Every structure is written in structure tokens, then in C-alpha cells.
Amino acid sequence: MTSGLQRATLIFGLALIAIFVLAAIFAPLLAPYGFSQIQENGTDFVRQQAPSAEHWFGTSVRGEDVFSRVLFGARTALYVILTSLVLSLFVGVPLGLVSGYIGRWPDRVLVLFMDAMYAFPTLLLAIVVSIVVAGGQSSSFGGVLSAAIAITAIFVPQYFRVVRNATISVKQEPYVDAARVTGASTGRILFRHIFANVTQSLPVIITLNGAEAILTLAALGFLGFGIEPTQAAEWGYDLNKAISDVSNGIWWTGIFPGTAIVLVVLGMTLVGESLNEVLNPLLRTRRTARPTAVGTDVIVSETGTPEVDAASENSEVVLSKENRDE
């Protein structure tokens, strides 16, 4: 269903995401050192050492191996993305279905609450939720969970709005009325008949929200509301510690974590935009439409291939001859 530049961008985006996922899964095997390891065999690593054969991406201001922290940072990011997206789907989609189908006062209350959440600046909301959930604890599990819940608070209103609006337009369809007349329960109507018809756009939103989750997680770590460096590796925290290195000509402590963020976000954005063009019927129709000559009838064959009506073409030729004789 893809071709040309769209196929190239989709393949390139999928390749970037595949590299990110593989690096996250096999980080313990690929990383030469631990994410917080600062010594080996009783000898401390040289701090802020330039890239070398021993440390491919150099070392940080704490003496940690930058390459190892980039790999383990992918692992942390993958945990947060999966947790936040799963929680968002399990909360936002059912609420959107119920609100759009039932209506009345539950719909008004849910819409008011979601609009209030949506009105908050996303980063500020994530910071507040992270502080409340973490409770001052930044352990490995607690830090990942607090970051995931903070990002979930941003995504739930988005899924709620999309599913609710689609449910409102679908609940008056004949097949829903037929299920209602046959005595189907509300739960069966929602999750058996409506759910499959209101979630076509969710894959696109999920992909784009994955990119937003990476940026939000990096922002939380950069501002100091992320995970402690001794508990898990996090790209935003590493960028924060690399600020002072830039003025001293130490580029490797910030370039590699920043490049990782850019590549992952780029890959997810490319995949999301490509999926939007594939799954959106309007965009797909515009892309496949071909202009036809004026006065020419187009007949669609049984195979779906447009064919030109020979009689119309001949009549156009005869008409042109008559005009020339006149």
C-alpha cells in the first residue's frame, strides 16, 4: 500500500525503531560496562576521556562509559514508552467509549475533567504527577513507574477525545441499532460492535505519542525529575550533566545521548506519518486518484483497473473531424 518516497520514509523509520528496540533488549549483552560503573579491576576510569578503543563514546564527568549509558538509556526509554502507552490505552479508550455512547451527565463530567487536564501545559503536568507519584523516591522501578504515569496523564485526554468523537458518530449506525434491538448488552455493543470501528486511527496516535513520550522523559530527566543515575540510565539526565562540558570542548558527553533522542523520535515520527497516509482513506484516495481527459468515460473493470470507453473515444474523434470540416 506504499510506494515511492512514502515507502522509503516508512522503511527508514521502521529501521530506526528496530535498532532502538534491539539495543534496549540486548543492552546488557552489548554494553561493555554497567550503566553506573566507574571502575574496573579496582582502577577508576579516567573522567571525561575522549572516545577511544576502550571507551567508544568516551566517559562522562562521573567517569561512566557513555556508550554503555546510551544503550541502557534505550532500555529505560522502552520501559517508559510501553508502560505509559499501555496505561493510556486501558484508561482513555474505555472512558471514551462510555462517554460517547452513554452521553448525558457522565459525558459532561468526563469531558469537563479531560478538558481541564488537557488545558495544563504537558511538561508542567508531567512534573507535578511525577513528584506526587515518586514521593521523593527515585529508585529504578519507582522512577520508571512515576515517569510512565506522568506521561500517561498527558496521553489519556488525547485517546479519550479521539475515541469519544468517533463513538458519537458511529453509535447511530444501523448495525448498532440492530444489536441494540436484539437485546445486546451495553458492554457487548461497546466492545464487540463499536470498538473495532473507532480505533482505526489509534496506531498512528500511538506511534506519534511514543515520540512524545521520549521527549517528555528526556525533559523530566533534564530538569532533575527523572531517575537517579545510580538506579538507571536516562538520556535527559546525561544531557543535563553535559551542559558544563560544552564550554570546555568536551562534546562526546552530550552529542551521543542527544543523537539517540533525535534518531528515536525521528523514526517514530516517520512511521506515524507514513501510517497516517496509509490508514487515512481521504489521503489514500487523493494519492491514488488520476486525472482523466474531458469527455472520456472511465469504466472500472472487474479487476479494479480503470479502462477508457472505446465508444466515447471514437465519438470524440468523430466530433473533432466534424469540427475541422466546418
C-alpha angles and dihedrals in degrees: 000000000000132000142168119358093355092059091047093052091046093051092045092050092048090050092054092048091048091052090049093050094045091048090051095048097044098035094118089054098042099042113087092207140021119275091249099029113129101170143034128204090357094305119115119230117248108259119240091004115172119246111289142154090277095046110025095193096029126242132289131238088271091051095253122145107257094205091056092048091051091053094046089044088061088054092053092046092051091051092051094045094050094044095047095046094047092048091046092052094047091050106032101041099052091044090051092049094049094043095048096044102041098036119170118090097342088057093049093048094048093046091050092049094046093047089052090053092045091052092063117092104260097231093046091050091049091051093050093047091046092053092047095046098041094047090202092307117121102179121148096262096032093048094049092044094048092048091048093049090046090054091043089060088059097047101043095074090051095054090042093055096046095047095041094052092047091048092052091055094044102044092076094055117119094245090056091049089049092052090048092050092050089059100254114166122249092250092052092049092049100046101027104039109017104032096067092050099050101046102066092105095047096088090059093047092046092054094048091044089054088061091047090050090056091052093045092049091049091049092051091050092045091053093047099255096107133082127314112256091236091056101047140343116258127180096216093055091050090052090052091053091047095060094088091046094063094069089052095054094254101137104160097072091063105025098064099047089043092049090051091054092048095049095048093047090046092051094050092045093051092049092047094051092046092049089050091057091046098045099036107090093203094053091043091052093049092049095050097041116110125195116243130208119266112262094019120120116220118210121192111221125217089265091057094251116134113239130190117242105245093206092055091048092051092047089053090053093049091049091052090052092051091051090051092051091051 
